Coordinates of N, CA and C in Angstrom, one line a residue:
M22 N -5.3 -9.1 31.9 CA -4.8 -9.0 30.5 C -4.6 -7.5 30.3
K23 N -3.5 -7.2 29.6 CA -3.1 -5.9 29.1 C -3.0 -5.9 27.6
I24 N -3.7 -5.0 27.0 CA -3.7 -4.9 25.5 C -2.9 -3.7 25.1
Y25 N -2.1 -3.9 24.1 CA -1.3 -2.9 23.5 C -1.8 -2.7 22.1
K26 N -2.5 -1.7 21.8 CA -3.2 -1.4 20.6 C -2.2 -1.2 19.4
S27 N -2.6 -1.6 18.3 CA -1.9 -1.3 17.0 C -1.9 0.2 16.7
I28 N -1.0 0.6 15.9 CA -1.0 2.0 15.5 C -2.2 2.3 14.5
V29 N -2.8 1.2 14.0 CA -3.9 1.3 13.1 C -5.0 0.4 13.8
D30 N -6.1 1.1 14.2 CA -7.2 0.4 14.8 C -8.0 -0.5 13.7
N31 N -8.5 -1.6 14.1 CA -9.2 -2.5 13.1 C -10.4 -1.8 12.6
D32 N -11.0 -0.8 13.2 CA -12.1 0.0 12.7 C -11.8 0.7 11.4
M33 N -10.5 0.9 11.1 CA -10.2 1.6 9.9 C -10.7 0.8 8.7
I34 N -10.8 -0.5 8.8 CA -11.3 -1.4 7.7 C -12.7 -0.9 7.2
K35 N -13.5 -0.3 8.1 CA -14.8 0.2 7.7 C -14.7 1.3 6.6
L36 N -13.5 1.9 6.5 CA -13.3 2.9 5.4 C -12.9 2.4 4.1
F37 N -12.6 1.1 4.1 CA -12.0 0.4 2.9 C -13.1 0.3 1.8
T38 N -12.7 0.3 0.6 CA -13.7 0.2 -0.6 C -13.9 -1.3 -0.8
D39 N -12.9 -2.1 -0.8 CA -13.0 -3.5 -1.1 C -12.5 -4.4 0.0
V40 N -13.3 -4.6 1.0 CA -13.0 -5.4 2.2 C -12.8 -6.9 1.9
K41 N -11.7 -7.4 2.3 CA -11.5 -8.9 2.1 C -11.1 -9.6 3.4
G42 N -11.7 -9.2 4.5 CA -11.4 -9.8 5.8 C -12.2 -9.1 6.9
T43 N -12.2 -9.7 8.0 CA -12.9 -9.2 9.2 C -12.0 -8.3 10.0
T44 N -10.7 -8.4 9.9 CA -9.7 -7.6 10.6 C -8.7 -7.1 9.6
L45 N -7.8 -6.2 10.0 CA -6.8 -5.7 9.1 C -5.8 -6.8 8.7
I46 N -5.4 -7.6 9.7 CA -4.5 -8.7 9.4 C -5.1 -9.7 8.5
N47 N -6.4 -10.0 8.7 CA -7.1 -10.9 7.8 C -7.3 -10.4 6.4
H48 N -7.5 -9.1 6.3 CA -7.6 -8.4 5.0 C -6.3 -8.5 4.3
V49 N -5.2 -8.2 4.9 CA -3.9 -8.4 4.3 C -3.6 -9.8 3.8
S50 N -3.9 -10.8 4.6 CA -3.7 -12.1 4.2 C -4.6 -12.6 3.1
N51 N -5.7 -11.9 2.9 CA -6.6 -12.3 1.8 C -6.4 -11.4 0.6
S52 N -5.6 -10.4 0.7 CA -5.5 -9.5 -0.5 C -4.1 -9.2 -1.0
C53 N -3.1 -9.4 -0.2 CA -1.7 -9.1 -0.5 C -0.9 -10.4 -0.8
S54 N -0.1 -10.3 -1.8 CA 0.8 -11.5 -2.1 C 2.0 -11.3 -1.2
I55 N 2.8 -12.3 -1.2 CA 4.1 -12.2 -0.4 C 5.0 -11.1 -1.0
E56 N 4.9 -10.9 -2.3 CA 5.7 -9.9 -2.9 C 5.2 -8.5 -2.4
D57 N 3.9 -8.3 -2.3 CA 3.3 -7.1 -1.8 C 3.8 -6.8 -0.4
V58 N 3.8 -7.8 0.5 CA 4.2 -7.7 1.9 C 5.7 -7.3 2.0
L59 N 6.5 -8.0 1.2 CA 7.9 -7.6 1.2 C 8.2 -6.2 0.7
A60 N 7.5 -5.8 -0.4 CA 7.6 -4.5 -0.9 C 7.1 -3.4 0.2
I61 N 6.1 -3.7 0.8 CA 5.5 -2.8 1.9 C 6.6 -2.7 3.0
S62 N 7.2 -3.8 3.3 CA 8.2 -3.8 4.4 C 9.4 -2.8 4.0
N63 N 9.7 -2.8 2.7 CA 10.8 -1.9 2.2 C 10.3 -0.5 2.3
L64 N 9.0 -0.2 2.1 CA 8.5 1.1 2.2 C 8.6 1.6 3.6
F65 N 8.3 0.8 4.6 CA 8.3 1.2 6.0 C 9.7 1.2 6.6
N66 N 10.7 0.5 6.0 CA 12.1 0.5 6.4 C 13.0 0.7 5.2
P67 N 13.0 1.9 4.6 CA 13.7 2.1 3.3 C 15.2 2.1 3.5
E68 N 15.8 1.9 2.3 CA 17.3 2.0 2.3 C 17.6 3.5 2.4
I69 N 18.6 3.8 3.3 CA 19.0 5.2 3.6 C 20.5 5.3 3.1
I70 N 20.8 6.5 2.5 CA 22.2 6.7 2.1 C 22.6 8.1 2.7
I71 N 23.9 8.2 2.8 CA 24.5 9.5 3.3 C 25.4 10.0 2.1
V72 N 25.2 11.2 1.7 CA 26.0 11.8 0.6 C 26.4 13.2 1.2
E73 N 27.7 13.3 1.4 CA 28.3 14.6 1.9 C 27.5 15.0 3.1
D74 N 27.3 14.1 4.0 CA 26.6 14.4 5.3 C 25.1 14.7 5.2
C75 N 24.6 14.5 4.0 CA 23.1 14.6 3.8 C 22.5 13.2 3.9
I76 N 21.4 13.1 4.6 CA 20.8 11.8 4.7 C 19.6 11.8 3.8
F77 N 19.6 10.7 2.9 CA 18.5 10.6 2.0 C 17.9 9.2 2.0
I78 N 16.6 9.1 1.7 CA 16.0 7.9 1.3 C 16.5 7.6 -0.1
S79 N 17.2 6.5 -0.3 CA 17.9 6.3 -1.6 C 16.9 6.3 -2.8
E80 N 15.7 5.9 -2.6 CA 14.7 5.8 -3.7 C 14.5 7.2 -4.3
F81 N 14.7 8.3 -3.4 CA 14.4 9.6 -3.8 C 15.6 10.4 -4.4
Y82 N 16.8 9.9 -4.1 CA 18.0 10.6 -4.5 C 18.4 10.3 -5.9
N83 N 18.9 11.4 -6.7 CA 19.2 11.2 -8.1 C 20.7 11.5 -8.4
N84 N 21.6 11.3 -7.5 CA 23.0 11.5 -7.7 C 23.3 12.9 -8.2
N85 N 22.7 13.9 -7.6 CA 22.8 15.3 -8.0 C 23.2 16.2 -6.9
I86 N 24.0 15.8 -6.0 CA 24.4 16.6 -4.8 C 24.9 18.0 -5.2
E87 N 25.8 18.0 -6.2 CA 26.4 19.3 -6.6 C 25.3 20.3 -7.0
N88 N 24.4 19.9 -7.8 CA 23.3 20.7 -8.3 C 22.4 21.2 -7.1
L89 N 22.2 20.2 -6.2 CA 21.3 20.6 -5.0 C 22.1 21.6 -4.1
K90 N 23.4 21.4 -3.9 CA 24.1 22.3 -3.1 C 24.1 23.7 -3.7
E91 N 24.2 23.8 -5.0 CA 24.1 25.1 -5.6 C 22.7 25.7 -5.5
Q92 N 21.7 24.9 -5.8 CA 20.3 25.3 -5.8 C 19.9 25.8 -4.4
F93 N 20.4 25.2 -3.3 CA 20.0 25.5 -2.0 C 21.1 26.2 -1.1
N94 N 22.1 26.7 -1.8 CA 23.2 27.4 -1.1 C 23.8 26.6 0.0
D95 N 24.1 25.4 -0.3 CA 24.7 24.5 0.7 C 23.9 24.3 2.0
D96 N 22.6 24.6 2.0 CA 21.8 24.4 3.2 C 21.3 23.0 3.2
R97 N 22.0 22.2 4.1 CA 21.7 20.8 4.2 C 20.3 20.5 4.5
Q98 N 19.7 21.2 5.4 CA 18.3 20.9 5.8 C 17.4 21.1 4.6
Q99 N 17.5 22.2 3.8 CA 16.7 22.4 2.6 C 17.0 21.3 1.6
I100 N 18.2 20.9 1.4 CA 18.5 19.8 0.4 C 17.8 18.5 0.8
E101 N 18.0 18.2 2.1 CA 17.3 16.9 2.6 C 15.8 17.0 2.5
M102 N 15.2 18.1 2.9 CA 13.8 18.3 2.8 C 13.3 18.1 1.3
F103 N 14.1 18.7 0.4 CA 13.7 18.7 -1.0 C 13.7 17.3 -1.6
V104 N 14.8 16.6 -1.3 CA 15.0 15.2 -1.9 C 14.0 14.3 -1.2
N105 N 13.9 14.4 0.1 CA 13.1 13.4 0.9 C 11.6 13.7 0.9
S106 N 11.1 14.8 0.3 CA 9.7 15.1 0.3 C 8.9 14.3 -0.8
W107 N 7.8 13.8 -0.3 CA 7.0 13.0 -1.2 C 5.5 13.1 -0.9
S108 N 4.7 13.4 -1.9 CA 3.2 13.5 -1.7 C 2.7 12.1 -1.3
L109 N 2.0 12.0 -0.2 CA 1.5 10.7 0.2 C 0.5 10.1 -0.8
E110 N -0.3 10.9 -1.5 CA -1.2 10.3 -2.5 C -0.4 9.8 -3.7
D111 N 0.8 10.3 -3.9 CA 1.6 9.8 -5.1 C 2.2 8.4 -4.9
F112 N 2.1 7.9 -3.6 CA 2.6 6.6 -3.4 C 1.6 5.6 -4.1
F113 N 0.4 6.0 -4.5 CA -0.6 5.2 -5.0 C -1.1 5.5 -6.4
L114 N -0.2 6.1 -7.2 CA -0.6 6.6 -8.5 C -1.2 5.5 -9.4
L115 N -0.7 4.3 -9.3 CA -1.1 3.2 -10.2 C -2.1 2.3 -9.5
S116 N -2.4 2.6 -8.3 CA -3.4 1.7 -7.5 C -4.4 2.5 -6.8
Q117 N -4.9 3.5 -7.4 CA -5.9 4.4 -6.8 C -7.3 3.7 -6.7
N118 N -8.0 4.0 -5.6 CA -9.4 3.5 -5.5 C -10.1 4.6 -4.7
D119 N -11.4 4.4 -4.4 CA -12.2 5.4 -3.7 C -11.7 5.6 -2.2
T120 N -11.1 4.6 -1.6 CA -10.6 4.8 -0.3 C -9.5 5.9 -0.2
L121 N -8.7 6.1 -1.3 CA -7.7 7.1 -1.3 C -8.3 8.5 -1.2
A122 N -9.5 8.7 -1.6 CA -10.1 10.0 -1.5 C -10.5 10.4 -0.1
K123 N -10.5 9.5 0.9 CA -10.9 9.7 2.2 C -9.7 10.3 3.0
K124 N -9.8 11.6 3.4 CA -8.7 12.3 4.1 C -8.2 11.6 5.3
E125 N -9.1 11.0 6.1 CA -8.6 10.3 7.3 C -7.7 9.1 7.0
V126 N -7.9 8.5 5.8 CA -7.1 7.4 5.4 C -5.7 7.8 5.0
I127 N -5.6 8.9 4.2 CA -4.3 9.5 3.9 C -3.6 10.0 5.1
K128 N -4.3 10.6 6.0 CA -3.7 11.1 7.3 C -3.1 9.9 8.1
K129 N -3.9 8.8 8.2 CA -3.4 7.7 8.9 C -2.2 7.0 8.2
F130 N -2.2 7.0 6.9 CA -1.0 6.5 6.2 C 0.2 7.3 6.5
G131 N 0.0 8.7 6.5 CA 1.1 9.6 6.8 C 1.6 9.3 8.3
D132 N 0.7 9.1 9.2 CA 1.1 8.9 10.6 C 1.9 7.6 10.7
I133 N 1.5 6.6 10.0 CA 2.1 5.3 10.0 C 3.5 5.3 9.4
L134 N 3.6 6.0 8.2 CA 4.9 6.1 7.5 C 5.9 6.9 8.4
K135 N 5.4 8.0 9.0 CA 6.2 8.8 9.9 C 6.7 8.0 11.1
Y136 N 5.8 7.2 11.7 CA 6.2 6.3 12.8 C 7.3 5.4 12.4
F137 N 7.2 4.7 11.3 CA 8.2 3.7 10.9 C 9.5 4.4 10.4
W138 N 9.3 5.5 9.7 CA 10.6 6.1 9.2 C 11.3 6.7 10.4
R139 N 10.6 7.2 11.4 CA 11.3 7.8 12.6 C 12.0 6.6 13.3
L140 N 11.4 5.5 13.5 CA 12.1 4.3 14.1 C 13.4 4.0 13.3
R141 N 13.2 3.9 12.0 CA 14.4 3.6 11.1 C 15.5 4.5 11.2
F142 N 15.2 5.8 11.2 CA 16.3 6.8 11.3 C 16.9 6.9 12.7
N143 N 16.1 6.7 13.7 CA 16.6 6.7 15.1 C 17.5 5.5 15.3
E144 N 17.1 4.4 14.7 CA 17.9 3.2 14.9 C 19.3 3.3 14.2
L145 N 19.3 3.9 13.0 CA 20.5 4.0 12.2 C 21.4 5.2 12.7
F146 N 20.8 6.2 13.2 CA 21.5 7.5 13.6 C 21.1 8.0 14.9
P147 N 21.3 7.2 16.0 CA 20.8 7.6 17.3 C 21.4 9.0 17.8
N148 N 22.6 9.4 17.3 CA 23.2 10.6 17.7 C 22.9 11.8 16.9
R149 N 22.1 11.6 15.9 CA 21.7 12.8 15.0 C 20.3 13.2 15.3
Q150 N 20.0 14.5 15.2 CA 18.7 15.0 15.4 C 17.9 15.0 14.1
I151 N 17.1 14.0 13.8 CA 16.4 13.8 12.6 C 14.9 14.0 12.8
V152 N 14.3 14.8 11.9 CA 12.9 15.1 11.9 C 12.2 14.4 10.8
V153 N 11.2 13.7 11.1 CA 10.3 13.1 10.1 C 9.0 13.9 10.2
R154 N 8.6 14.6 9.2 CA 7.5 15.5 9.3 C 6.4 15.2 8.2
V155 N 5.2 15.3 8.6 CA 4.1 15.2 7.7 C 3.3 16.5 7.8
D156 N 3.1 17.1 6.6 CA 2.5 18.4 6.6 C 1.9 18.6 5.2
K157 N 1.2 19.7 5.0 CA 0.7 20.0 3.7 C 1.7 20.7 2.8
E158 N 1.8 20.2 1.5 CA 2.6 20.7 0.4 C 4.0 21.2 0.8
I159 N 4.7 20.3 1.4 CA 6.1 20.5 1.8 C 7.0 20.6 0.5
M160 N 7.8 21.6 0.4 CA 8.7 21.7 -0.8 C 8.0 21.6 -2.1
G161 N 6.8 22.1 -2.2 CA 6.1 22.1 -3.5 C 5.3 20.9 -3.8
E162 N 5.4 19.9 -3.0 CA 4.6 18.6 -3.2 C 3.1 18.9 -3.1
N163 N 2.3 18.1 -3.7 CA 0.8 18.3 -3.6 C 0.2 17.6 -2.4
G164 N -0.7 18.2 -1.7 CA -1.4 17.6 -0.6 C -0.5 17.3 0.5
L165 N -1.0 16.3 1.3 CA -0.3 15.9 2.5 C 1.0 15.2 2.0
T166 N 2.1 15.7 2.7 CA 3.5 15.3 2.2 C 4.3 14.8 3.4
I167 N 5.2 13.9 3.2 CA 6.2 13.5 4.2 C 7.6 13.9 3.8
T168 N 8.4 14.3 4.7 CA 9.8 14.6 4.5 C 10.6 14.2 5.6
V169 N 11.9 14.2 5.4 CA 12.9 13.8 6.5 C 14.1 14.8 6.3
Y170 N 14.6 15.3 7.5 CA 15.8 16.2 7.4 C 16.4 16.2 8.8
Q171 N 17.7 16.6 8.8 CA 18.4 16.8 10.1 C 18.3 18.3 10.5
V172 N 18.3 18.5 11.8 CA 18.4 19.8 12.4 C 19.7 20.0 13.2

């Protein structure tokens, strides 16, 4: 038998505040509705748009390319980083609990989001060099932040 581990080990459940299962899959099936699972799927595989050769996660773009070009002197990388940067903790503004305060949980969330976003961008744009980066306070965001940009 050969085992291919998940990107999230089942031991991560030990860090959860409100455990509703013995494994992560069991926890999801006991705590998430079908709507939650579909919405989470959209988070991991977001809608992507291209505006004047800039690649954006559409959720983060505000139809302001001219202002952005002026603000960042037509620097595509800076424009993309600015629009696509998001504080990882801000994904959970209305659903915070004690688990969110655990740094290893936020780091793991960032690793997972980075993994799926990289797959998504590489699938859509195999001939472009796209970076999905998780780091501290990118483009003025608070705490651990994710961003996407072309090089």
